[in-house]
mmCIF file with all atom_site columns, C-alpha atoms in Angstrom:
data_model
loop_
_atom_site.group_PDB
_atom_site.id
_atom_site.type_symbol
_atom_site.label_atom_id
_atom_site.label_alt_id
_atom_site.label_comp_id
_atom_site.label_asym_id
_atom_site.label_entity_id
_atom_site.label_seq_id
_atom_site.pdbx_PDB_ins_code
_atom_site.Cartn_x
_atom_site.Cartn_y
_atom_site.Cartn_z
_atom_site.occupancy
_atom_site.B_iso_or_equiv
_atom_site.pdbx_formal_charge
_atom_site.auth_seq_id
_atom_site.auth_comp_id
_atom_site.auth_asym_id
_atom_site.auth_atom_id
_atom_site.pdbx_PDB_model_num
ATOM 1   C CA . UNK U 1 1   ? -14.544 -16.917 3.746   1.00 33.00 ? 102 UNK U CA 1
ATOM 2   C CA . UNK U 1 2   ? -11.212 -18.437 3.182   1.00 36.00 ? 103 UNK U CA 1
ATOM 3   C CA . UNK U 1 3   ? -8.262  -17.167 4.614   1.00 34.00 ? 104 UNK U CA 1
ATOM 4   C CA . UNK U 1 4   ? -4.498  -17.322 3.305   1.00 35.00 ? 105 UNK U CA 1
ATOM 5   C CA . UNK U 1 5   ? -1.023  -17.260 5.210   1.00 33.00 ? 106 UNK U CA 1
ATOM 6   C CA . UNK U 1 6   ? 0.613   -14.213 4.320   1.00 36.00 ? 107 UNK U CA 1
ATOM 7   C CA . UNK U 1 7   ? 3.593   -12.261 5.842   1.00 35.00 ? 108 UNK U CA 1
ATOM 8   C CA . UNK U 1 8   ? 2.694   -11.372 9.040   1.00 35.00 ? 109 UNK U CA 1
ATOM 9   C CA . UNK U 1 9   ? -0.058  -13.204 10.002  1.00 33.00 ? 110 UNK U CA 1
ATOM 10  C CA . UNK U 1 10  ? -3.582  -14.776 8.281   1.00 31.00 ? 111 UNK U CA 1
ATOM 11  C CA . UNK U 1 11  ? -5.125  -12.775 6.139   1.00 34.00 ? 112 UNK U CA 1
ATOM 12  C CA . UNK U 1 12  ? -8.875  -13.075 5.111   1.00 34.00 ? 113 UNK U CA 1
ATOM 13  C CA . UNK U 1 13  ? -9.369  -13.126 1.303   1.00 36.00 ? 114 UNK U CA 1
ATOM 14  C CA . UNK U 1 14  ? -12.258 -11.356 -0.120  1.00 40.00 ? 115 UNK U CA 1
ATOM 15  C CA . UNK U 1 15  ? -12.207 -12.154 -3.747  1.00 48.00 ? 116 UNK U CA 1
ATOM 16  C CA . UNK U 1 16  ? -10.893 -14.586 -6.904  1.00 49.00 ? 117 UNK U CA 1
ATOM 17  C CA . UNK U 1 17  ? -9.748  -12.277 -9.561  1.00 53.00 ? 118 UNK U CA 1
ATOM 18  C CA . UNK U 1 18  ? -8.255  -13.969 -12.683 1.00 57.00 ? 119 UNK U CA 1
ATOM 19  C CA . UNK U 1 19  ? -7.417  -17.099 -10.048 1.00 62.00 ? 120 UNK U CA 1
ATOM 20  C CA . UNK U 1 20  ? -5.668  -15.113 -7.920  1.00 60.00 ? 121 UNK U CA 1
ATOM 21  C CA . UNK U 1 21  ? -6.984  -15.098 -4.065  1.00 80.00 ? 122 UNK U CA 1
ATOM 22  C CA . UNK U 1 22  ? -6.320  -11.549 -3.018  1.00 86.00 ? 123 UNK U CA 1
ATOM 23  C CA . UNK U 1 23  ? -6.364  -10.429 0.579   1.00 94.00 ? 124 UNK U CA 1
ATOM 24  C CA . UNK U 1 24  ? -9.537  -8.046  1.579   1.00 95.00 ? 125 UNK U CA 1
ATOM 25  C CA . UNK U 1 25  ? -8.995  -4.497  0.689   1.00 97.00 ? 126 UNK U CA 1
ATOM 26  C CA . UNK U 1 26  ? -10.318 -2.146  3.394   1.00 98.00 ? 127 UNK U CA 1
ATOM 27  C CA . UNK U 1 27  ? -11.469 1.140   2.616   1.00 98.00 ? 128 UNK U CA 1
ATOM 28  C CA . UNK U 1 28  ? -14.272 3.486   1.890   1.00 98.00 ? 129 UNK U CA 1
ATOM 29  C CA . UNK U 1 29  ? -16.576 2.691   -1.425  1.00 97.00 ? 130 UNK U CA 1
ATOM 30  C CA . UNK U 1 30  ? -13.338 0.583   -2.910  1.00 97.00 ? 131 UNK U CA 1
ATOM 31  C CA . UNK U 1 31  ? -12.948 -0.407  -6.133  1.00 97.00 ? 132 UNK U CA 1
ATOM 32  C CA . UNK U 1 32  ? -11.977 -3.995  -7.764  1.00 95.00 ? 133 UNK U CA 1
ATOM 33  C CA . UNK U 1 33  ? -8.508  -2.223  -8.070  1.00 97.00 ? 134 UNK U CA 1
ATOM 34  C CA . UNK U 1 34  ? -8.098  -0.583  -4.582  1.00 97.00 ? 135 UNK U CA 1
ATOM 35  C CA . UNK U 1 35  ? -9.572  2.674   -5.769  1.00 97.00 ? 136 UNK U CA 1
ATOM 36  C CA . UNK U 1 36  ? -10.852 4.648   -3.144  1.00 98.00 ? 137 UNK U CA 1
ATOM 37  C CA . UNK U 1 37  ? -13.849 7.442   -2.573  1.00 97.00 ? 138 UNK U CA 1
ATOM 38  C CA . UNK U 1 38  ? -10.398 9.767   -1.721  1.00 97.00 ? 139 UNK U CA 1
ATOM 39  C CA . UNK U 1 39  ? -7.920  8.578   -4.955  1.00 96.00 ? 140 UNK U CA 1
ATOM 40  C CA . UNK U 1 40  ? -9.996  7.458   -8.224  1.00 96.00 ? 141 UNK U CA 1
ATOM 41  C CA . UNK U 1 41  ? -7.618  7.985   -11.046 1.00 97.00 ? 142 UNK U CA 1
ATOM 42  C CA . UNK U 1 42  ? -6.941  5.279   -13.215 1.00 97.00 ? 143 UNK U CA 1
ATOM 43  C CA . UNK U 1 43  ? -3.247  5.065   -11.882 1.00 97.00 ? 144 UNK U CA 1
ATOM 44  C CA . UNK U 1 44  ? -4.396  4.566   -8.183  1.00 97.00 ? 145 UNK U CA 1
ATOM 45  C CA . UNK U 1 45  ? -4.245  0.747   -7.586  1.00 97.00 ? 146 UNK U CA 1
ATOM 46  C CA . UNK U 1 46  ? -2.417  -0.168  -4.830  1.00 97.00 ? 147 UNK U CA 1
ATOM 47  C CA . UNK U 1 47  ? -3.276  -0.627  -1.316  1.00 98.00 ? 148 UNK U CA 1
ATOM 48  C CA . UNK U 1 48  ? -1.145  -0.951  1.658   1.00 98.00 ? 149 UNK U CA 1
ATOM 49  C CA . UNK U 1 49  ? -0.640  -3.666  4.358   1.00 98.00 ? 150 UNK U CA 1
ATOM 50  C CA . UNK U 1 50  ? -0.601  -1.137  7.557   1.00 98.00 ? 151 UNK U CA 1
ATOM 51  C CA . UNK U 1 51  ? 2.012   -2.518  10.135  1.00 98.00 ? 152 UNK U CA 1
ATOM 52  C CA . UNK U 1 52  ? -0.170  -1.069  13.382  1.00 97.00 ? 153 UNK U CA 1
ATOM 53  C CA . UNK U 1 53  ? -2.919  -3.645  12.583  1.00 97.00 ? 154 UNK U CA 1
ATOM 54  C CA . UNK U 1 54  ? -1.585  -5.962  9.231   1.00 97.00 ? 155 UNK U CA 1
ATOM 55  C CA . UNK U 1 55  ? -4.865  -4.839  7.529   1.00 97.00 ? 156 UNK U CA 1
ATOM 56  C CA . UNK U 1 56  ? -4.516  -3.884  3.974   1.00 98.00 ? 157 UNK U CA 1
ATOM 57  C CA . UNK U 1 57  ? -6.198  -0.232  2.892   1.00 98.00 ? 158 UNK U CA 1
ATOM 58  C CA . UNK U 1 58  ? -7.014  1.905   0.047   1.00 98.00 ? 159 UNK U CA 1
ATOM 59  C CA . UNK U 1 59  ? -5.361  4.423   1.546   1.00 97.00 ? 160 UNK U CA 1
ATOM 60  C CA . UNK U 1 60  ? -4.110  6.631   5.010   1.00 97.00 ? 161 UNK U CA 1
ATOM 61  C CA . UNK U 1 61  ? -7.676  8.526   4.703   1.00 97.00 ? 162 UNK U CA 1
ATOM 62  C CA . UNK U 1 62  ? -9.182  4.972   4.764   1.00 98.00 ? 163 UNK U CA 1
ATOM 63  C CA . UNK U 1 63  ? -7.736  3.420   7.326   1.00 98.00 ? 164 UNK U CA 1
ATOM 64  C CA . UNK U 1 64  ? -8.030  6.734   9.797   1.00 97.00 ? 165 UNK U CA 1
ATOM 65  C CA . UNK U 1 65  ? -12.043 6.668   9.174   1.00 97.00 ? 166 UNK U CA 1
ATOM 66  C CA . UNK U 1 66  ? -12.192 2.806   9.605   1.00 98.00 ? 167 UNK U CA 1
ATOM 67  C CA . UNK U 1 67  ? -9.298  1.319   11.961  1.00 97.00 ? 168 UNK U CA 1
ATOM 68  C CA . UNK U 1 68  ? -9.778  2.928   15.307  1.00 95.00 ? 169 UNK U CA 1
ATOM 69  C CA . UNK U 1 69  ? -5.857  3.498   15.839  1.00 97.00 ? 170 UNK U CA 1
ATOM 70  C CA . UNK U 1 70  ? -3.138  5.878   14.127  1.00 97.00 ? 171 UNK U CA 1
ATOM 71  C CA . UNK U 1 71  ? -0.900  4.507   11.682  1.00 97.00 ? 172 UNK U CA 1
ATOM 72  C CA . UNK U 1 72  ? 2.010   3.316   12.532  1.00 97.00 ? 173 UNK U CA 1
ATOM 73  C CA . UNK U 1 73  ? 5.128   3.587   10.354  1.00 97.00 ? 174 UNK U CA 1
ATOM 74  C CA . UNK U 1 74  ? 7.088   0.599   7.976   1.00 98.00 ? 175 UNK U CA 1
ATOM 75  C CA . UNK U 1 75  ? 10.536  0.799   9.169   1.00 97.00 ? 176 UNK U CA 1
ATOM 76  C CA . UNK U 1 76  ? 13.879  1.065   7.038   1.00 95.00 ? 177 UNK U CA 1
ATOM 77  C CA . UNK U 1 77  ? 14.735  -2.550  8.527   1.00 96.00 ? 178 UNK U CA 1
ATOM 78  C CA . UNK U 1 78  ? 11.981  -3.788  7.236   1.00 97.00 ? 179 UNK U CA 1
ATOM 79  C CA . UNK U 1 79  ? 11.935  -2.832  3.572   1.00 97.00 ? 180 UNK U CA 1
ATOM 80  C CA . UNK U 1 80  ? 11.923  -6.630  2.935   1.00 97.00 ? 181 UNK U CA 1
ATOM 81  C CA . UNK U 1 81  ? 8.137   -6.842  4.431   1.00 98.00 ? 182 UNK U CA 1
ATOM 82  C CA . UNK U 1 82  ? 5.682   -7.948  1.900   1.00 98.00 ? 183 UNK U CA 1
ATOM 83  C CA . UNK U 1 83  ? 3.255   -4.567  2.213   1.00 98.00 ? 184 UNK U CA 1
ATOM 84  C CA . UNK U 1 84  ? 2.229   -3.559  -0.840  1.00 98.00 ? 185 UNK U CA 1
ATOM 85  C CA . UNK U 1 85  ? -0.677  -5.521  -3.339  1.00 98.00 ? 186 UNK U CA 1
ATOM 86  C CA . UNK U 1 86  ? -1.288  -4.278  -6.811  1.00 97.00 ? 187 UNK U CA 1
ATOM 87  C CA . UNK U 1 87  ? -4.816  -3.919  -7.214  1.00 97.00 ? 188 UNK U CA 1
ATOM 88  C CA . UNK U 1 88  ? -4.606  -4.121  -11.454 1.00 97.00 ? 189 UNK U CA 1
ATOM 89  C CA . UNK U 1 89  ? -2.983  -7.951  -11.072 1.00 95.00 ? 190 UNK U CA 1
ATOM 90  C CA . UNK U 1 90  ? -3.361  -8.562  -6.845  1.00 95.00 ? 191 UNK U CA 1
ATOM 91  C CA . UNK U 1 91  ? 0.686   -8.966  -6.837  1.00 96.00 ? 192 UNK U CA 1
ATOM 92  C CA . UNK U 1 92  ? 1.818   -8.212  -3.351  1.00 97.00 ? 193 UNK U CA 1
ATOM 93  C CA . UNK U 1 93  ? 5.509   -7.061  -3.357  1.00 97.00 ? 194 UNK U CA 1
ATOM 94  C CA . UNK U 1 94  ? 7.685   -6.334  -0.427  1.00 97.00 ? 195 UNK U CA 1
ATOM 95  C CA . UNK U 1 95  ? 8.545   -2.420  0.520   1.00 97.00 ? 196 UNK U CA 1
ATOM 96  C CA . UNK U 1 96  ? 11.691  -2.002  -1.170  1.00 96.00 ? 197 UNK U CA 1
ATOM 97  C CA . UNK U 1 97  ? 9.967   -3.587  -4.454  1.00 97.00 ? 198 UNK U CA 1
ATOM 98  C CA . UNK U 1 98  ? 7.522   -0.695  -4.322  1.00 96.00 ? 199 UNK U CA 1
ATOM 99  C CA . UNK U 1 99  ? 9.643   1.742   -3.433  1.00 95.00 ? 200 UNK U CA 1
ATOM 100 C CA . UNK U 1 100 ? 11.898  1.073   -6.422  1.00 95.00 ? 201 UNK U CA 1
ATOM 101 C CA . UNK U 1 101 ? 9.798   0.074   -9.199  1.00 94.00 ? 202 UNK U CA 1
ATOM 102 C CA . UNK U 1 102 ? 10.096  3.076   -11.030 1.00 92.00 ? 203 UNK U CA 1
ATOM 103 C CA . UNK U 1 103 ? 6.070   3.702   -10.646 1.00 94.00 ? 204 UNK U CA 1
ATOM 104 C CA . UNK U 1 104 ? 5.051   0.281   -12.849 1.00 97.00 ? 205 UNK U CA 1
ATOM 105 C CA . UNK U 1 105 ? 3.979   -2.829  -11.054 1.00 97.00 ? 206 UNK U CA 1
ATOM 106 C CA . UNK U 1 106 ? 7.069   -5.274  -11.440 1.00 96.00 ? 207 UNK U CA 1
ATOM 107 C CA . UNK U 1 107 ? 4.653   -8.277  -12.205 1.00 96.00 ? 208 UNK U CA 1
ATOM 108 C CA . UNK U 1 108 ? 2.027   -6.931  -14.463 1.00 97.00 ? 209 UNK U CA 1
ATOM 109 C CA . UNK U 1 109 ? 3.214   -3.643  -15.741 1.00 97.00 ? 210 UNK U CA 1
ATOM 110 C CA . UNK U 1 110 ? 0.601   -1.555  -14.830 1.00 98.00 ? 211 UNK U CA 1
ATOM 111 C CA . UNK U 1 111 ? 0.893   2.370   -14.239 1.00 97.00 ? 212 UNK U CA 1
ATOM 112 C CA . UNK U 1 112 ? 1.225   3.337   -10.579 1.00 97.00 ? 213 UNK U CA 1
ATOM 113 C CA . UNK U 1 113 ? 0.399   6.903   -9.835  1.00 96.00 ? 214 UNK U CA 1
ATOM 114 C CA . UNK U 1 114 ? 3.651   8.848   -9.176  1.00 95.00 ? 215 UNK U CA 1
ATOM 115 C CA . UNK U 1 115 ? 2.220   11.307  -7.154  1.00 94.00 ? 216 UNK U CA 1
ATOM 116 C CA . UNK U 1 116 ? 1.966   8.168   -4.380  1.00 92.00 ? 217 UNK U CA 1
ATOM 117 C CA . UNK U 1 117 ? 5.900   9.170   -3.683  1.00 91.00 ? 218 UNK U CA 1
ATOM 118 C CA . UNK U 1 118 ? 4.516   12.303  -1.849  1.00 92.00 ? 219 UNK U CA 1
ATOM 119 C CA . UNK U 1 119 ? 3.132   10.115  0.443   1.00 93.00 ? 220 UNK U CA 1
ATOM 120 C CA . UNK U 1 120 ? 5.331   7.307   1.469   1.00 94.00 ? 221 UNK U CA 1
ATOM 121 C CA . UNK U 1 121 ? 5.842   9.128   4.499   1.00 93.00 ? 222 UNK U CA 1
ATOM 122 C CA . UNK U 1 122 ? 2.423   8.191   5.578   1.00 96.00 ? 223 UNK U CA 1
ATOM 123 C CA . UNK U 1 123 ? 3.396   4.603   5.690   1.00 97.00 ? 224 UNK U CA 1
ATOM 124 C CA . UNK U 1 124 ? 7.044   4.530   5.283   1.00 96.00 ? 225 UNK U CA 1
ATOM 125 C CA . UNK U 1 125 ? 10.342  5.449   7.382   1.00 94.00 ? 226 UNK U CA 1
ATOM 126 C CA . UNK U 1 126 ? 12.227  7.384   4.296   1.00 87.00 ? 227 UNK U CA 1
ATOM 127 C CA . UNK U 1 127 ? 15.270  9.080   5.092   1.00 79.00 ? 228 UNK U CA 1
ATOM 128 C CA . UNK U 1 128 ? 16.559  12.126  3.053   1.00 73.00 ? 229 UNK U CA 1
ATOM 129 C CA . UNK U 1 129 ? 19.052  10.565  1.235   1.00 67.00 ? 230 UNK U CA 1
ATOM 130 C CA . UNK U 1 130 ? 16.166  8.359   -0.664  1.00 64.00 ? 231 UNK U CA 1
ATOM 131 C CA . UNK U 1 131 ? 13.718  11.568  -1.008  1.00 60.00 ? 232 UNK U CA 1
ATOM 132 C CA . UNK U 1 132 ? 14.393  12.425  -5.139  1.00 59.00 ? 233 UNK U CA 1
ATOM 133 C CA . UNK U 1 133 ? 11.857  15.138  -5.278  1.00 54.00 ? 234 UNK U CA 1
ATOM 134 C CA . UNK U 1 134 ? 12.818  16.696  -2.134  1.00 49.00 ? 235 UNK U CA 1
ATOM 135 C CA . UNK U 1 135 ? 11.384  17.235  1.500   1.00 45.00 ? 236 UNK U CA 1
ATOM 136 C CA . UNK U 1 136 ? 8.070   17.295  0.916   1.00 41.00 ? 237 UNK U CA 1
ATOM 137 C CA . UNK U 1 137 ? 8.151   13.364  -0.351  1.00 42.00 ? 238 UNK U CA 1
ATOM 138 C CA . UNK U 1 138 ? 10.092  12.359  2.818   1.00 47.00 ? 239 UNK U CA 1
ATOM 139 C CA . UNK U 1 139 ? 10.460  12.585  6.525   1.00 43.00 ? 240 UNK U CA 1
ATOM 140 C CA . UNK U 1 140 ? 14.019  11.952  8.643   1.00 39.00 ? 241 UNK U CA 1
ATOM 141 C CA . UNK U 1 141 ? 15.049  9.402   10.064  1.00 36.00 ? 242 UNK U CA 1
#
């Protein structure tokens, strides 16, 4: 298996999509995308690089059945970590890229599912002032 430098250490990749080397996805029965057995709809294609281990995952129900360890939270400082990987084109963008991309992938275009904001909280120090739909999206800081 080759492996690629990305931010934050080596990461294995997995797969050659449309020439792009993408990092291994972890999660349970994953899609080509990043779909997981917990989120399936067409909009949910992105996984994130967890900071507690620099593993990328479907998703927060993913990682707690495979990784061993709790999630640890992203930051605010470090909004400028790249975190995030499209699974539609296999862009990875930083935090604050994903966080204010409106819910389309900047590279590709591709429909992100909005409902994701409700959980940035999982991965993400948010602090009120950035929470748009209220507190159930965020958590303070």
């Amino acid at each position: 298996m080759a492996h690629a430098r990305a931010a934050g250490g080596t990461a294995r990749v997995a797969a050659a999509r449309g020439g792009i080397l993408r990092p291994r996805i972890h999660g349970v029965q994953t899609d080509s995308e990043t779909r997981c057995v917990h989120y399936r709809t067409p909009l949910d294609v992105i996984a994130i690089r967890m900071k507690c281990c620099g593993v990328y995952y479907a998703c927060k129900d993913c990682h707690d059945a495979l990784a061993g360890h709790a999630i640890q939270l992203w930051s605010a400082s470090e909004r400028d970590e790249i975190a995030v990987l499209c699974g539609v084109c296999g862009t990875e963008m930083t935090i604050r890229q994903y966080l204010e991309c409106a819910g389309v992938c900047p590279a590709c275009a591709a429909p992100l599912n909005p409902g994701c904001r409700h959980h940035h909280h999982f991965y993400f120090e948010v602090a009120p002032s950035e929470c748009k739909d209220g507190p159930i999206s965020c958590t303070g800081i």
